[in-house]
Coordinates of C-alpha atoms and ligand atoms in Angstrom, one line a residue:
X27 CA 19.5 31.1 -14.6
X28 CA 18.0 33.0 -11.7
X29 CA 18.6 31.7 -8.2
X30 CA 16.0 33.1 -5.9
X31 CA 16.2 33.2 -2.1
X32 CA 13.6 32.5 0.6
X33 CA 10.9 31.5 -1.8
X34 CA 7.6 30.4 -0.2
X35 CA 6.9 26.8 -1.3
X36 CA 3.2 26.5 -0.3
X37 CA 2.0 28.3 -3.5
X38 CA 4.0 25.8 -5.6
X39 CA 2.1 22.9 -4.2
X40 CA -1.5 21.7 -4.5
X41 CA -1.9 21.2 -0.7
X42 CA -0.6 24.8 -0.1
X43 CA 1.2 24.3 3.2
X44 CA 4.7 24.7 4.4
X45 CA 7.6 27.2 4.7
X46 CA 10.1 28.6 2.2
X47 CA 13.0 27.2 0.2
X48 CA 16.4 28.8 1.2
X49 CA 17.1 28.8 -2.5
X50 CA 15.0 28.0 -5.6
X51 CA 16.0 27.8 -9.2
X52 CA 13.9 26.9 -12.2
X53 CA 15.8 24.9 -14.8
X54 CA 14.9 24.8 -18.5
X55 CA 17.8 22.9 -20.0
X56 CA 20.4 20.3 -19.2
X57 CA 23.1 22.9 -18.9
X58 CA 21.0 24.7 -16.3
X59 CA 20.5 21.5 -14.4
X60 CA 24.3 21.1 -14.3
X61 CA 24.8 24.7 -13.2
X62 CA 22.1 24.3 -10.4
X63 CA 23.6 21.1 -9.2
X64 CA 27.1 22.7 -9.1
X65 CA 25.6 25.6 -7.1
X66 CA 24.2 23.2 -4.5
X67 CA 27.4 21.1 -4.4
X68 CA 29.8 24.0 -3.8
X69 CA 27.7 25.2 -0.9
X70 CA 26.9 21.7 0.5
X71 CA 23.2 22.4 0.1
X72 CA 20.7 19.5 0.1
X73 CA 18.8 19.3 -3.2
X74 CA 15.1 18.8 -3.7
X75 CA 13.7 18.2 -7.2
X76 CA 10.3 19.9 -7.6
X77 CA 7.8 19.1 -10.4
X78 CA 4.2 20.3 -10.2
X79 CA 4.0 20.0 -6.4
X80 CA 0.9 17.8 -6.5
X81 CA 2.3 15.0 -4.3
X82 CA 4.0 16.9 -1.6
X83 CA 3.7 17.9 2.1
X84 CA 6.2 20.6 2.7
X85 CA 7.2 21.1 6.4
X86 CA 6.5 24.4 8.1
X87 CA 10.2 24.9 8.4
X88 CA 10.5 24.7 4.6
X89 CA 13.6 23.4 2.8
X90 CA 17.0 24.4 4.0
X91 CA 18.8 23.9 0.7
X92 CA 18.2 24.3 -3.0
X93 CA 14.8 23.5 -4.6
X94 CA 15.4 22.7 -8.3
X95 CA 12.2 23.2 -10.2
X96 CA 12.2 21.2 -13.5
X97 CA 10.7 23.3 -16.3
X98 CA 12.2 21.5 -19.3
X99 CA 9.6 21.6 -22.0
X100 CA 9.1 20.3 -25.6
X101 CA 7.5 17.3 -27.1
X102 CA 8.8 15.3 -30.1
X103 CA 6.8 12.7 -31.9
X104 CA 7.9 9.8 -34.1
X105 CA 6.6 6.4 -35.2
X106 CA 8.3 3.1 -34.3
X107 CA 6.8 -0.1 -35.7
X108 CA 3.1 0.0 -34.7
X109 CA 3.7 2.6 -31.9
X110 CA 3.5 6.4 -31.7
X111 CA 6.4 7.6 -29.6
X112 CA 6.1 10.9 -27.6
X113 CA 9.3 12.1 -26.2
X114 CA 8.3 14.7 -23.6
X115 CA 10.2 17.3 -21.5
X116 CA 9.8 16.5 -17.8
X117 CA 8.4 20.0 -17.1
X118 CA 5.4 19.6 -19.4
X119 CA 2.0 19.6 -17.8
X120 CA 0.8 16.0 -17.6
X121 CA -2.9 16.6 -18.3
X122 CA -2.0 18.7 -21.3
X123 CA 0.0 15.8 -22.7
X124 CA -3.0 13.4 -22.2
X125 CA -5.3 15.9 -24.0
X126 CA -2.8 16.1 -26.9
X127 CA -2.4 12.4 -27.4
X128 CA -6.1 11.7 -27.0
X129 CA -6.8 14.4 -29.6
X130 CA -4.4 12.5 -31.9
X131 CA -6.3 9.3 -31.2
X132 CA -3.4 7.6 -29.5
X133 CA -4.4 5.1 -26.7
X134 CA -2.5 4.2 -23.5
X135 CA -2.9 7.1 -21.0
X136 CA -6.5 8.2 -21.5
X137 CA -7.5 6.9 -18.1
X138 CA -4.8 9.0 -16.5
X139 CA -6.7 12.2 -17.5
X140 CA -7.0 14.9 -14.9
X141 CA -4.0 13.9 -12.7
X142 CA -2.2 17.1 -11.8
X143 CA 1.6 17.6 -11.9
X144 CA 4.4 17.3 -14.4
X145 CA 5.4 14.6 -16.9
X146 CA 8.6 14.1 -15.0
X147 CA 6.7 13.4 -11.8
X148 CA 4.7 10.6 -13.2
X149 CA 7.3 7.8 -13.2
X150 CA 8.3 8.6 -9.7
X151 CA 5.3 6.8 -8.0
X152 CA 4.2 5.1 -11.2
X153 CA 1.1 7.2 -11.4
X154 CA -2.1 5.2 -11.9
X155 CA -5.8 5.6 -12.0
X156 CA -9.0 4.0 -13.4
X157 CA -7.2 0.9 -14.6
X158 CA -4.1 2.3 -16.1
X159 CA -0.6 3.2 -14.9
X160 CA 2.3 5.0 -16.6
X161 CA 4.5 1.9 -16.3
X162 CA 2.4 0.3 -19.2
X163 CA 3.5 3.0 -21.7
X164 CA 6.8 4.5 -20.5
X165 CA 9.4 3.2 -23.0
X166 CA 12.4 5.0 -21.5
X167 CA 13.5 7.9 -19.3
X168 CA 16.4 10.3 -19.9
X169 CA 17.7 11.2 -16.5
X170 CA 20.6 13.1 -14.9
X171 CA 22.5 10.9 -12.5
X172 CA 23.6 12.9 -9.5
X173 CA 26.1 10.1 -8.5
X174 CA 28.5 10.9 -11.4
X175 CA 26.9 13.8 -13.2
X176 CA 26.2 11.7 -16.3
X177 CA 23.1 11.4 -18.4
X178 CA 21.4 8.0 -18.3
X179 CA 18.8 6.5 -20.6
X180 CA 16.8 4.1 -18.4
X181 CA 14.6 1.5 -20.2
X182 CA 11.2 0.6 -18.7
X183 CA 12.5 -2.5 -16.8
X184 CA 15.4 -0.5 -15.2
X185 CA 12.8 1.8 -13.6
X186 CA 11.5 -1.0 -11.3
X187 CA 7.8 0.0 -11.6
X188 CA 5.3 -1.5 -9.2
X189 CA 2.2 -0.2 -7.4
X190 CA 3.0 3.4 -6.6
X191 CA 6.7 2.7 -6.6
X192 CA 9.7 2.8 -8.9
X193 CA 13.4 3.0 -8.3
X194 CA 13.0 6.8 -8.1
X195 CA 11.1 6.6 -4.8
X196 CA 12.7 3.5 -3.4
X197 CA 16.1 2.0 -4.0
X198 CA 17.5 5.1 -6.0
X199 CA 15.6 7.8 -4.2
X200 CA 17.3 11.2 -4.7
X201 CA 19.7 9.8 -7.3
X202 CA 18.1 10.9 -10.6
X203 CA 16.7 14.1 -12.1
X204 CA 14.2 13.0 -14.7
X205 CA 14.7 15.2 -17.8
X206 CA 12.6 13.5 -20.5
X207 CA 10.1 10.7 -20.7
X208 CA 9.3 8.7 -23.8
X209 CA 5.8 7.1 -24.0
X210 CA 4.9 4.4 -26.6
X211 CA 1.2 4.8 -27.4
X212 CA -1.1 2.9 -29.7
X213 CA -2.4 4.9 -32.7
X214 CA -6.1 4.3 -33.2
X215 CA -6.1 2.1 -30.2
X216 CA -9.2 1.4 -28.1
X217 CA -10.0 3.1 -24.8
X218 CA -9.5 1.0 -21.7
X219 CA -12.9 0.9 -20.0
X220 CA -12.3 -1.8 -17.4
X221 CA -12.6 0.1 -14.1
X222 CA -15.9 -0.2 -12.2
X223 CA -16.6 3.6 -12.1
X224 CA -15.9 3.9 -15.9
X225 CA -18.1 0.8 -16.7
X226 CA -20.9 2.3 -14.6
X227 CA -20.5 5.7 -16.4
X228 CA -20.8 4.0 -19.8
X229 CA -23.5 1.5 -19.0
X230 CA -26.2 1.7 -21.6
X231 CA -23.8 3.5 -23.9
X232 CA -24.2 2.8 -27.6
X233 CA -21.0 1.4 -29.1
X234 CA -17.5 1.5 -27.7
X235 CA -16.5 4.8 -26.0
X236 CA -13.8 6.7 -27.9
X237 CA -10.6 7.9 -26.3
X238 CA -12.0 11.5 -26.1
X239 CA -15.2 10.2 -24.5
X240 CA -13.2 8.2 -22.0
X241 CA -11.0 11.2 -21.1
X242 CA -14.1 13.3 -20.6
X243 CA -15.7 10.6 -18.4
X244 CA -12.6 10.2 -16.3
X245 CA -12.4 14.0 -15.7
X246 CA -16.1 14.1 -14.8
X247 CA -15.7 11.2 -12.3
X248 CA -12.6 12.8 -10.8
X249 CA -14.4 16.2 -10.4
X250 CA -17.2 14.5 -8.6
X251 CA -14.6 13.1 -6.1
X252 CA -12.6 16.4 -5.7
X253 CA -9.7 14.7 -7.5
X254 CA -9.6 17.3 -10.3
X255 CA -7.9 20.5 -9.3
X256 CA -10.6 23.2 -9.8
X257 CA -10.2 26.7 -8.6
X258 CA -13.6 27.0 -6.8
X259 CA -13.4 23.5 -5.3
X260 CA -12.0 23.6 -1.7
X261 CA -12.0 19.8 -1.7
X262 CA -9.3 19.7 -4.3
X263 CA -6.8 21.6 -2.1
X264 CA -5.0 18.4 -1.3
X265 CA -2.2 16.1 -2.3
X266 CA -4.6 13.6 -3.9
X267 CA -5.0 10.3 -2.0
X268 CA -3.2 10.6 1.3
X269 CA -2.8 6.9 1.9
X270 CA -1.8 3.9 -0.4
X271 CA -4.1 1.0 -0.6
X272 CA -2.5 -1.7 1.6
X273 CA -1.3 -4.8 -0.2
X274 CA -1.7 -7.7 2.2
X275 CA -0.3 -11.3 2.4
X276 CA -3.0 -14.0 2.4
X277 CA -2.6 -14.3 6.2
X278 CA -2.9 -10.6 6.8
X279 CA -5.9 -10.4 4.5
X280 CA -7.6 -13.3 6.3
X281 CA -7.1 -11.5 9.7
X282 CA -8.6 -8.3 8.3
X283 CA -11.6 -10.1 6.7
X284 CA -12.2 -11.9 10.1
X285 CA -12.3 -8.5 11.9
X286 CA -14.6 -7.2 9.2
X287 CA -16.9 -10.2 9.4
X288 CA -17.1 -9.8 13.3
X289 CA -18.7 -6.4 12.4
X290 CA -20.8 -8.0 9.6
X291 CA -18.8 -6.0 7.1
X292 CA -16.9 -7.0 3.9
X293 CA -13.9 -5.0 2.9
X294 CA -13.5 -4.2 -0.9
X295 CA -10.4 -6.0 -2.2
X296 CA -8.7 -6.8 -5.4
X297 CA -6.1 -9.4 -6.5
X298 CA -2.5 -8.3 -6.4
X299 CA 0.8 -10.0 -7.3
X300 CA 1.9 -13.3 -5.7
X301 CA -1.4 -14.2 -4.0
X302 CA -1.6 -10.9 -2.3
X303 CA -4.8 -8.8 -1.9
X304 CA -5.0 -5.0 -2.3
X305 CA -7.6 -3.6 0.0
X306 CA -9.3 -0.2 -0.1
X307 CA -7.6 2.4 2.1
X308 CA -10.7 4.7 1.7
X309 CA -12.9 2.0 3.2
X310 CA -10.5 1.5 6.2
X311 CA -10.5 5.3 6.8
X312 CA -14.3 5.6 6.6
X313 CA -14.8 2.5 8.8
X314 CA -12.6 4.0 11.5
X315 CA -14.8 7.0 12.2
X316 CA -13.4 9.4 9.5
X317 CA -16.2 10.0 7.2
X318 CA -16.1 12.4 4.2
X319 CA -16.2 16.0 5.4
X320 CA -14.6 15.1 8.8
X321 CA -13.0 18.0 10.7
X322 CA -14.2 21.5 11.3
X323 CA -10.9 23.4 11.6
X324 CA -8.4 24.3 9.0
X325 CA -7.7 20.7 8.2
X326 CA -10.1 17.9 7.3
X327 CA -11.2 15.2 5.0
X328 CA -12.6 16.0 1.6
X329 CA -16.4 16.1 1.5
X330 CA -16.1 14.0 -1.7
X331 CA -13.4 11.5 -1.0
X332 CA -12.4 9.9 2.3
X333 CA -8.7 9.4 1.2
X334 CA -8.0 13.1 0.6
X335 CA -6.8 15.2 3.5
X336 CA -7.6 18.8 2.6
X337 CA -6.3 22.2 3.6
X338 CA -9.5 24.2 4.3
X339 CA -7.5 27.4 4.3
X340 CA -4.4 28.7 6.2
X341 CA -3.6 25.2 7.5
X342 CA -0.1 24.3 8.7
X343 CA 1.9 21.2 7.7
X344 CA 1.9 20.2 11.4
X345 CA -1.9 20.2 11.4
X346 CA -2.0 18.1 8.2
X347 CA 0.5 15.6 9.8
X348 CA -1.6 15.6 13.0
X349 CA -4.7 14.4 11.2
X350 CA -2.6 11.9 9.2
X351 CA -1.3 10.4 12.5
X352 CA -4.7 10.4 14.1
X353 CA -6.1 8.4 11.1
X354 CA -3.2 6.0 11.0
X355 CA -3.5 5.3 14.7
X356 CA -7.2 4.7 14.7
X357 CA -7.1 2.5 11.6
X358 CA -4.3 0.4 13.2
X359 CA -6.2 0.1 16.6
X360 CA -9.4 -1.1 14.9
X361 CA -8.1 -3.1 11.9
X362 CA -4.5 -3.9 12.7
X363 CA -3.2 -2.3 9.5
X364 CA -0.7 0.6 9.3
X365 CA -1.7 2.8 6.5
X366 CA 1.3 4.2 4.5
X367 CA 1.1 7.8 3.3
X368 CA 1.3 8.3 -0.5
X369 CA 2.7 11.9 -0.7
X370 CA 6.4 12.8 -0.4
X371 CA 7.3 14.7 2.8
X372 CA 9.8 17.6 2.3
X373 CA 11.9 19.1 5.0
X374 CA 10.6 17.0 7.9
Ligands
FAD420 C1 -6.2 16.3 -6.8 C2 -5.1 15.3 -7.0 C3 -5.4 14.1 -7.6 C4 -4.4 13.1 -7.8 N1 -4.7 11.9 -8.4 C5 -3.7 11.0 -8.5 C6 -4.0 9.7 -9.1 O1 -5.1 9.5 -9.6 N2 -3.0 8.8 -9.3 C7 -1.7 9.1 -8.9 O2 -0.9 8.2 -9.0 N3 -1.4 10.2 -8.3 C8 -2.4 11.2 -8.1 N4 -2.0 12.4 -7.5 C9 -0.7 12.6 -7.0 C10 0.2 13.4 -8.0 O3 -0.6 14.2 -8.9 C11 1.1 12.6 -8.9 O4 1.9 11.8 -8.1 C12 2.0 13.4 -9.8 O5 2.6 12.6 -10.8 C13 3.1 14.1 -9.1 O6 3.8 14.9 -10.0 P1 4.4 16.3 -9.7 O7 5.1 16.8 -10.9 O8 3.4 17.2 -9.1 O9 5.5 15.9 -8.6 P2 5.9 16.7 -7.2 O10 4.7 16.6 -6.3 O11 6.5 18.0 -7.5 O12 7.0 15.7 -6.7 C14 6.6 14.4 -6.3 C15 7.9 13.5 -6.2 O13 8.5 13.4 -7.5 C16 9.8 13.9 -7.5 N5 10.0 14.5 -8.8 C17 9.1 15.4 -9.5 N6 9.6 15.7 -10.7 C18 10.8 15.1 -10.8 C19 11.8 15.0 -11.8 N7 11.7 15.7 -13.0 N8 12.9 14.2 -11.6 C20 13.0 13.5 -10.4 N9 12.1 13.6 -9.5 C21 11.0 14.3 -9.6 C22 9.9 14.9 -6.4 O14 11.2 15.1 -5.9 C23 9.0 14.2 -5.3 O15 9.8 13.2 -4.7 C24 -3.0 13.4 -7.3 C25 -2.8 14.6 -6.7 C26 -3.8 15.5 -6.5 C27 -3.5 16.8 -5.9

């Protein structure tokens, strides 16, 4: 196990901003996890667990402690009743897993094609897109509990999944290192084509789209929105969507629709749990004066998607946060809604 010092973190993230880690170690097994944790403990170093770096804003000061990069790989397959179980190392690349299960004609994560990052990162914010989220197929998670240095097998219910949340980014933030995730998928299952963009893509299509066709469609739609990491596409130098879609109480929603009606506008909205409404953060951003392509300096908004703040080259974390705050303030002034950021802030 090699412990490196003063390692630049920007190249390990998709947004590519921020300073260095005082120490960084890549762990490939449980014993290396234990060793790395002991290294941090004996030196009283704060620990940060890094996956694929696709949901992070690293501060310009970097991370003063140990960054533990999870690189545990390997996938085991087995059948249980009518399900195909895939037990996957947290360090595996997420999209490669989706490609693999789709090629084996297993349904359940095809709409999550093209999301960057690691398998271990997906439960943290209950990754979701195009009408699916990982909470629907995660059967269990094997995690290292930093409270007592024990391994824990967490069942789906124990993970407390909700919209972009789980215990891993709320009540138990910083407690667990995800080592392996088990997905229960449906062999020969049908692709889920419920989401508007997908339905539009397949309108006029002959027959039901296959899993492979659905994966292909999702990746094409994502690419058109700069939401697929592509080397030549400056608009994909981001952390994905920068703000969560606000989930509003009936009263809050009524207030917002009244403000929109005053301007002869109607805000896109969807039902959420317990009479709540989820409203489009992208719409709020665009209707607050931040259109696609906003900004001319080193930081701006993607030309393809109003929710992605992009590093146009050599940006600092401070500049990213500056634009984030400007957007939050303007949206709040006009619409009375405080947008909450989706990425994780490291070292702020
Ligand atoms: C272009 C683009 C498009 C995106 N599209 C989507 C989308 O459609 N839907 C969506 O939900 N997200 C999307 N994202 C966000 C991001 O890809 C996901 O949240 C992804 O799952 C993060 O995984 P990661 O391995 O990169 O985690 P990181 O960014 O490395 O870390 C994110 C958080 O997870 C924690 N973490 C990571 N691995 C582990 C582990 N093994 N154990 C414990 N904690 C861990 C970290 O400590 C951190 O708190 C997008 C991002 C980009 C750049």
